[in-house]
Amino acid sequence: MKNTVTTLQEQKNNGEKITMITCYDYSTAKIMEESGINIALVGDSLGNVMLGYEDTLQVTMEDMIHHCRAVSRGIKDTFLVCDMPFMSYQADVYDAVINAGRLVQEGRANMVKLEGGVEVCPQIEAIVKASIPVCAHIGLTPQSINSFGGYKVQGKTEAAAKKLIEDALAVEKAGASMVVLEGVPAKLAKMVTEKLTIPTIGIGAGKDCDGQVLVLQDMLGMFDDFVPKFVKQFGNVGEVMKNAFSAYAKEVQDGTFPGEEHTYAIDDDVIEKLY
Ligand code: KIV
């Protein structure tokens, strides 16, 4: 079944959890499609896990479009959400609409995601008016790392919790179709989820959100530069890769690989004529 804004909303209405995983390339997108994951997110976390940057601030529109197009070629029914990178929407509404349009037109995204609450509502309204669905992202928003002074859980004080609720209600009113809640206490995320009619997708926000998202490399055990508390490893692909690389190196070095079965033949008389 094709995932759309309508089916995702129905999942919330029916109490059926939504699954989202980040994805940055064609081969992984195909596996994700076969697994029946609802949403592939081309997150700007690609700056960390694919490009080796220490934060997401250096990621460009070109990076996002490049990876989003690759993912789009590997999926069919999976819904495709693409992050708007830092400074592609913050400065003004015009930039926001043009850049959201590029992610849809060139990147082939079904929806764009941007970080922020009340302060980005004019951008959300304008993008939605251009017929582009928007996913908001509130709580621990990595593009604000310099203002937060680090990757810190958000919404823990009464004032901060009220601000998070205000942001959630504002982005819904502005027309967002979905909202990611990152790094917020579980009870607060539950309250926000109950207050909103649109689906909430949690990451480090407890089990009561309408869906969950994890970064692919985190959940597969392929990235250990920084492992947040909320990450669960569902596989140890890093270990599997290391073992495969070592086995390959050993077989190349001892001459076992390539074997006869991996080799193309040529008639001996052709070879003899070449001597
Ligand atoms: O960039 C990203 O991967 C994200 C998720 C962590 C939600 O925004």
Short mmCIF file of C-alpha atoms and ligand atoms in Angstrom, two decimals:
data_model
loop_
_atom_site.label_atom_id
_atom_site.label_comp_id
_atom_site.label_asym_id
_atom_site.label_seq_id
_atom_site.Cartn_x
_atom_site.Cartn_y
_atom_site.Cartn_z
CA MET A 1 0.00 0.00 0.00
CA LYS A 2 1.29 3.46 -0.91
CA ASN A 3 2.01 5.68 2.09
CA THR A 4 0.61 9.19 1.74
CA VAL A 5 -0.25 12.10 4.04
CA THR A 6 -3.76 10.62 4.19
CA THR A 7 -2.70 7.08 5.17
CA LEU A 8 -0.26 8.45 7.77
CA GLN A 9 -3.06 10.55 9.30
CA GLU A 10 -5.32 7.46 9.28
CA GLN A 11 -2.63 5.53 11.15
CA LYS A 12 -2.75 8.14 13.94
CA ASN A 13 -6.56 8.09 13.93
CA ASN A 14 -6.58 4.28 14.17
CA GLY A 15 -3.85 4.09 16.81
CA GLU A 16 -1.49 2.29 14.41
CA LYS A 17 2.15 3.31 14.99
CA ILE A 18 4.09 4.99 12.17
CA THR A 19 7.62 3.80 11.35
CA MET A 20 10.29 6.16 10.02
CA ILE A 21 14.03 5.59 9.51
CA THR A 22 16.59 7.92 7.98
CA CYS A 23 17.88 6.88 4.57
CA TYR A 24 20.48 8.45 2.31
CA ASP A 25 21.12 6.13 -0.66
CA TYR A 26 19.48 3.97 -3.33
CA SER A 27 20.50 0.47 -2.12
CA THR A 28 19.32 1.09 1.45
CA ALA A 29 16.12 2.69 0.15
CA LYS A 30 15.31 -0.52 -1.75
CA ILE A 31 15.79 -2.63 1.41
CA MET A 32 13.66 -0.17 3.39
CA GLU A 33 10.91 -0.38 0.78
CA GLU A 34 10.98 -4.20 0.98
CA SER A 35 10.74 -4.01 4.80
CA GLY A 36 7.50 -2.01 4.63
CA ILE A 37 8.77 0.97 6.62
CA ASN A 38 6.22 3.81 6.28
CA ILE A 39 8.60 6.76 5.87
CA ALA A 40 12.18 7.22 4.64
CA LEU A 41 13.64 10.44 6.02
CA VAL A 42 16.53 12.00 4.17
CA GLY A 43 17.70 13.75 7.31
CA ASP A 44 20.36 16.42 7.44
CA SER A 45 21.96 13.98 9.89
CA LEU A 46 23.60 12.85 6.66
CA GLY A 47 26.11 15.57 7.52
CA ASN A 48 27.18 13.50 10.55
CA VAL A 49 26.80 9.92 9.41
CA MET A 50 27.53 10.15 5.67
CA LEU A 51 29.83 13.17 5.34
CA GLY A 52 31.66 13.11 8.69
CA TYR A 53 30.79 16.67 9.78
CA GLU A 54 30.61 17.34 13.52
CA ASP A 55 27.15 18.90 13.21
CA THR A 56 24.41 19.41 10.61
CA LEU A 57 25.15 23.10 9.98
CA GLN A 58 27.42 22.58 6.98
CA VAL A 59 24.87 20.55 5.01
CA THR A 60 23.74 22.26 1.80
CA MET A 61 20.66 22.15 -0.43
CA GLU A 62 22.81 20.39 -3.05
CA ASP A 63 23.73 17.65 -0.51
CA MET A 64 20.05 17.15 0.36
CA ILE A 65 18.86 17.06 -3.25
CA HIS A 66 21.64 14.64 -4.25
CA HIS A 67 20.79 12.13 -1.51
CA CYS A 68 17.02 12.59 -1.77
CA ARG A 69 17.03 11.82 -5.50
CA ALA A 70 19.05 8.66 -4.85
CA VAL A 71 16.56 7.48 -2.20
CA SER A 72 13.59 8.34 -4.41
CA ARG A 73 14.89 5.95 -7.08
CA GLY A 74 14.87 3.06 -4.60
CA ILE A 75 11.35 3.42 -3.20
CA LYS A 76 7.83 3.07 -4.51
CA ASP A 77 5.31 2.91 -1.66
CA THR A 78 7.50 4.37 1.09
CA PHE A 79 6.72 8.02 1.85
CA LEU A 80 9.73 10.29 1.29
CA VAL A 81 10.47 13.18 3.66
CA CYS A 82 13.47 15.45 3.11
CA ASP A 83 15.05 17.84 5.62
CA MET A 84 15.45 21.51 4.74
CA PRO A 85 19.09 22.23 5.64
CA PHE A 86 20.32 25.05 7.88
CA MET A 87 19.74 28.54 6.38
CA SER A 88 17.56 27.23 3.53
CA TYR A 89 14.40 28.56 5.25
CA GLN A 90 15.27 30.58 8.37
CA ALA A 91 16.06 33.92 6.73
CA ASP A 92 12.79 34.46 4.90
CA VAL A 93 9.58 32.98 3.59
CA TYR A 94 10.51 33.37 -0.09
CA ASP A 95 13.70 31.29 0.33
CA ALA A 96 11.72 28.71 2.27
CA VAL A 97 9.17 28.19 -0.52
CA ILE A 98 11.78 28.12 -3.30
CA ASN A 99 13.98 25.64 -1.43
CA ALA A 100 11.05 23.43 -0.38
CA GLY A 101 10.04 23.40 -4.05
CA ARG A 102 13.54 22.29 -5.08
CA LEU A 103 13.43 19.36 -2.64
CA VAL A 104 10.16 18.23 -4.20
CA GLN A 105 10.98 19.00 -7.84
CA GLU A 106 14.66 18.00 -7.97
CA GLY A 107 14.88 15.72 -4.91
CA ARG A 108 11.46 14.05 -5.53
CA ALA A 109 10.46 14.38 -1.85
CA ASN A 110 6.79 13.98 -0.84
CA MET A 111 7.16 16.26 2.17
CA VAL A 112 9.77 18.64 3.58
CA LYS A 113 10.84 18.85 7.22
CA LEU A 114 12.04 21.99 8.96
CA GLU A 115 13.14 22.73 12.50
CA GLY A 116 11.45 25.23 14.78
CA GLY A 117 8.09 26.18 16.27
CA VAL A 118 6.28 29.54 16.45
CA GLU A 119 9.19 31.35 14.76
CA VAL A 120 8.94 29.33 11.52
CA CYS A 121 5.14 29.32 11.24
CA PRO A 122 5.12 31.95 8.43
CA GLN A 123 7.43 29.63 6.45
CA ILE A 124 5.23 26.59 7.14
CA GLU A 125 2.10 28.48 6.03
CA ALA A 126 3.75 29.64 2.80
CA ILE A 127 5.17 26.20 1.92
CA VAL A 128 1.81 24.54 2.57
CA LYS A 129 0.14 27.19 0.35
CA ALA A 130 2.49 26.05 -2.40
CA SER A 131 0.94 22.55 -2.00
CA ILE A 132 3.99 21.08 -0.32
CA PRO A 133 3.26 19.07 2.85
CA VAL A 134 5.39 20.03 5.86
CA CYS A 135 6.71 18.05 8.81
CA ALA A 136 7.75 20.31 11.69
CA HIS A 137 10.55 19.34 14.09
CA ILE A 138 10.54 20.69 17.64
CA GLY A 139 12.30 20.02 20.95
CA LEU A 140 15.99 19.24 20.50
CA THR A 141 16.53 20.73 17.06
CA PRO A 142 20.15 20.03 16.00
CA GLN A 143 20.36 23.12 13.74
CA SER A 144 20.07 25.22 16.94
CA ILE A 145 22.98 23.47 18.64
CA ASN A 146 24.89 26.73 19.07
CA SER A 147 21.94 28.44 20.81
CA PHE A 148 21.25 25.40 23.01
CA GLY A 149 24.94 25.06 23.96
CA GLY A 150 24.95 21.34 23.17
CA TYR A 151 22.65 18.40 22.50
CA LYS A 152 20.40 18.77 25.56
CA VAL A 153 16.96 17.37 26.37
CA GLN A 154 14.36 20.13 25.91
CA GLY A 155 11.13 20.97 27.73
CA LYS A 156 12.19 19.95 31.24
CA THR A 157 11.18 23.13 33.11
CA GLU A 158 7.61 24.42 33.35
CA ALA A 159 8.42 27.34 31.03
CA ALA A 160 10.21 25.14 28.51
CA ALA A 161 7.40 22.56 28.56
CA LYS A 162 4.80 25.32 27.98
CA LYS A 163 6.91 26.63 25.08
CA LEU A 164 7.07 23.14 23.54
CA ILE A 165 3.27 22.77 23.75
CA GLU A 166 2.84 26.27 22.28
CA ASP A 167 5.21 25.38 19.41
CA ALA A 168 3.38 22.10 18.72
CA LEU A 169 -0.03 23.78 18.56
CA ALA A 170 1.36 26.62 16.42
CA VAL A 171 2.93 24.37 13.77
CA GLU A 172 -0.28 22.35 13.53
CA LYS A 173 -2.30 25.57 13.11
CA ALA A 174 0.17 26.78 10.46
CA GLY A 175 -0.63 23.69 8.39
CA ALA A 176 2.06 21.11 9.25
CA SER A 177 0.90 17.55 8.54
CA MET A 178 3.26 15.88 10.99
CA VAL A 179 5.70 16.85 13.75
CA VAL A 180 8.93 15.26 14.96
CA LEU A 181 9.48 15.54 18.72
CA GLU A 182 13.17 15.10 19.50
CA GLY A 183 14.80 14.84 22.93
CA VAL A 184 11.80 15.68 25.11
CA PRO A 185 10.58 13.94 28.29
CA ALA A 186 8.21 11.05 27.54
CA LYS A 187 5.30 12.40 29.60
CA LEU A 188 5.47 15.75 27.83
CA ALA A 189 5.61 14.04 24.40
CA LYS A 190 2.52 12.01 25.38
CA MET A 191 0.67 15.21 26.32
CA VAL A 192 1.62 16.88 23.03
CA THR A 193 0.57 13.77 21.09
CA GLU A 194 -2.85 13.85 22.76
CA LYS A 195 -3.31 17.56 22.11
CA LEU A 196 -2.49 17.40 18.40
CA THR A 197 -4.66 16.02 15.63
CA ILE A 198 -1.61 15.49 13.34
CA PRO A 199 0.80 12.58 13.96
CA THR A 200 3.82 13.03 16.23
CA ILE A 201 7.00 11.10 15.45
CA GLY A 202 9.32 10.67 18.42
CA ILE A 203 13.07 10.31 18.72
CA GLY A 204 14.13 10.29 22.35
CA ALA A 205 10.54 11.18 23.23
CA GLY A 206 9.17 7.95 24.68
CA LYS A 207 6.72 5.35 23.42
CA ASP A 208 3.50 7.37 23.34
CA CYS A 209 4.22 9.32 20.17
CA ASP A 210 2.22 8.27 17.10
CA GLY A 211 5.41 6.96 15.48
CA GLN A 212 9.14 6.59 15.96
CA VAL A 213 12.21 7.57 13.97
CA LEU A 214 15.85 6.51 14.33
CA VAL A 215 18.99 7.35 12.40
CA LEU A 216 19.84 4.34 10.22
CA GLN A 217 23.51 4.08 11.23
CA ASP A 218 22.58 4.33 14.92
CA MET A 219 19.98 1.57 14.82
CA LEU A 220 22.25 -0.68 12.76
CA GLY A 221 25.31 -0.22 14.98
CA MET A 222 27.36 1.47 12.25
CA PHE A 223 28.15 4.78 13.97
CA ASP A 224 29.78 5.21 17.36
CA ASP A 225 31.13 8.81 17.25
CA PHE A 226 28.24 9.67 19.58
CA VAL A 227 25.52 7.29 20.80
CA PRO A 228 22.58 9.07 22.51
CA LYS A 229 20.65 7.35 25.32
CA PHE A 230 17.56 6.92 23.13
CA VAL A 231 19.33 4.77 20.52
CA LYS A 232 18.61 1.05 20.42
CA GLN A 233 20.74 -1.11 18.15
CA PHE A 234 18.50 -3.48 16.21
CA GLY A 235 21.43 -5.06 14.41
CA ASN A 236 25.22 -5.03 14.47
CA VAL A 237 25.84 -4.25 10.85
CA GLY A 238 29.12 -2.46 11.71
CA GLU A 239 30.47 -5.78 13.07
CA VAL A 240 29.13 -7.71 10.06
CA MET A 241 30.89 -5.22 7.72
CA LYS A 242 34.16 -5.40 9.65
CA ASN A 243 34.13 -9.23 9.50
CA ALA A 244 33.37 -9.16 5.77
CA PHE A 245 36.16 -6.63 5.06
CA SER A 246 38.69 -8.72 7.04
CA ALA A 247 37.60 -11.96 5.34
CA TYR A 248 37.93 -10.27 1.94
CA ALA A 249 41.41 -8.90 2.78
CA LYS A 250 42.56 -12.33 3.99
CA GLU A 251 41.32 -14.11 0.84
CA VAL A 252 42.87 -11.52 -1.48
CA GLN A 253 46.16 -11.80 0.38
CA ASP A 254 46.27 -15.61 0.47
CA GLY A 255 45.08 -15.92 -3.16
CA THR A 256 41.76 -17.68 -2.37
CA PHE A 257 39.77 -14.86 -3.95
CA PRO A 258 38.92 -14.58 -6.78
CA GLY A 259 38.24 -18.31 -7.32
CA GLU A 260 37.57 -20.14 -10.58
CA GLU A 261 33.83 -19.36 -10.27
CA HIS A 262 34.50 -15.59 -10.24
CA THR A 263 36.79 -15.68 -13.28
CA TYR A 264 36.12 -15.28 -17.04
CA ALA A 265 37.60 -17.94 -19.37
CA ILE A 266 39.27 -17.56 -22.76
CA ASP A 267 40.28 -20.36 -25.20
CA ASP A 268 43.90 -21.44 -24.67
CA ASP A 269 44.67 -21.23 -28.41
CA VAL A 270 43.75 -17.52 -28.36
CA ILE A 271 46.17 -16.95 -25.51
CA GLU A 272 48.89 -19.00 -27.18
CA LYS A 273 48.71 -16.78 -30.29
CA LEU A 274 49.42 -13.77 -28.13
CA TYR A 275 52.80 -15.11 -26.89
O1 KIV B 1 18.27 14.67 10.48
C1 KIV B 1 17.70 13.72 11.02
O2 KIV B 1 18.09 12.55 10.92
C2 KIV B 1 16.53 14.02 11.83
C3 KIV B 1 16.00 12.92 12.70
C4 KIV B 1 16.90 12.72 13.85
C5 KIV B 1 14.60 13.17 13.11
O3 KIV B 1 16.05 15.10 11.80
#
